[in-house]
GROMACS .gro file of C-alpha atoms in nm:
model
   70
    1MET     CA    1   9.203   8.831  10.936
    2GLU     CA    2   8.889   9.033  10.932
    3THR     CA    3   8.748   9.217  11.265
    4GLY     CA    4   8.407   9.333  11.128
    5ASP     CA    5   8.408   9.682  11.030
    6GLY     CA    6   8.709   9.752  11.228
    7PRO     CA    7   9.073   9.734  11.051
    8GLY     CA    8   9.186   9.418  10.882
    9GLY     CA    9   9.528   9.243  10.907
   10GLY     CA   10   9.696   8.918  10.888
   11LEU     CA   11  10.052   8.740  10.920
   12VAL     CA   12  10.314   8.672  10.701
   13GLU     CA   13  10.625   8.464  10.721
   14CYS     CA   14  10.932   8.642  10.626
   15ALA     CA   15  11.286   8.451  10.558
   16THR     CA   16  11.463   8.763  10.608
   17ALA     CA   17  11.839   8.773  10.752
   18PRO     CA   18  11.998   8.725  11.000
   19ARG     CA   19  11.651   8.502  11.088
   20PRO     CA   20  11.342   8.414  10.972
   21LEU     CA   21  11.059   8.627  11.133
   22TRP     CA   22  10.658   8.626  11.146
   23LEU     CA   23  10.551   8.977  11.032
   24PRO     CA   24  10.228   9.131  11.137
   25TYR     CA   25  10.077   9.348  10.902
   26VAL     CA   26   9.784   9.584  10.911
   27ALA     CA   27   9.536   9.731  10.637
   28VAL     CA   28   9.585  10.092  10.624
   29ALA     CA   29   9.395  10.293  10.351
   30ARG     CA   30   9.684  10.552  10.308
   31LEU     CA   31  10.015  10.362  10.280
   32ALA     CA   32  10.230  10.649  10.168
   33LEU     CA   33  10.069  10.886  10.491
   34THR     CA   34  10.076  10.590  10.752
   35THR     CA   35  10.426  10.471  10.674
   36GLU     CA   36  10.549  10.858  10.691
   37ARG     CA   37  10.356  10.889  11.024
   38ALA     CA   38  10.533  10.620  11.182
   39ARG     CA   39  10.863  10.787  11.071
   40GLU     CA   40  10.753  11.091  11.266
   41LEU     CA   41  10.685  10.906  11.573
   42GLY     CA   42  11.017  10.738  11.569
   43ALA     CA   43  10.982  10.421  11.367
   44SER     CA   44  11.253  10.284  11.127
   45VAL     CA   45  11.099  10.252  10.774
   46LEU     CA   46  11.246   9.908  10.664
   47LEU     CA   47  11.110   9.883  10.342
   48GLU     CA   48  10.951  10.195  10.182
   49PRO     CA   49  10.654  10.193  10.019
   50ARG     CA   50  10.628   9.965   9.723
   51GLU     CA   51  10.444   9.729   9.532
   52GLY     CA   52  10.466   9.356   9.570
   53PRO     CA   53  10.301   9.034   9.456
   54LEU     CA   54  10.003   9.090   9.665
   55GLY     CA   55   9.985   9.483   9.619
   56TRP     CA   56  10.142   9.765   9.810
   57ARG     CA   57  10.357   9.741  10.131
   58SER     CA   58  10.598   9.885  10.365
   59VAL     CA   59  10.791   9.791  10.679
   60VAL     CA   60  10.844   9.988  10.995
   61ALA     CA   61  10.988   9.929  11.324
   62SER     CA   62  10.988  10.067  11.682
   63PRO     CA   63  11.275  10.230  11.852
   64ASP     CA   64  11.311   9.911  12.056
   65GLY     CA   65  11.244   9.697  11.746
   66GLY     CA   66  10.917   9.576  11.672
   67GLU     CA   67  10.860   9.511  11.329
   68LEU     CA   68  10.545   9.609  11.154
   69ALA     CA   69  10.405   9.596  10.797
   70PHE     CA   70  10.144   9.816  10.631
   0.00000   0.00000   0.00000
């Protein structure tokens, strides 16, 4: 999903236990820094930054359970 000159992002379907979910993601310039900043702000890091088949990514969750990928 492109938003013009702003940040890009999209959705991916994840077959995770205990339930499948749709995981929104946001393109960021500095993945490790963004992931660490989310942790500092209270997020749980569910997936540390790592390289996958489509590039680098991480997954975080807010204290009330909302999940987001970078």
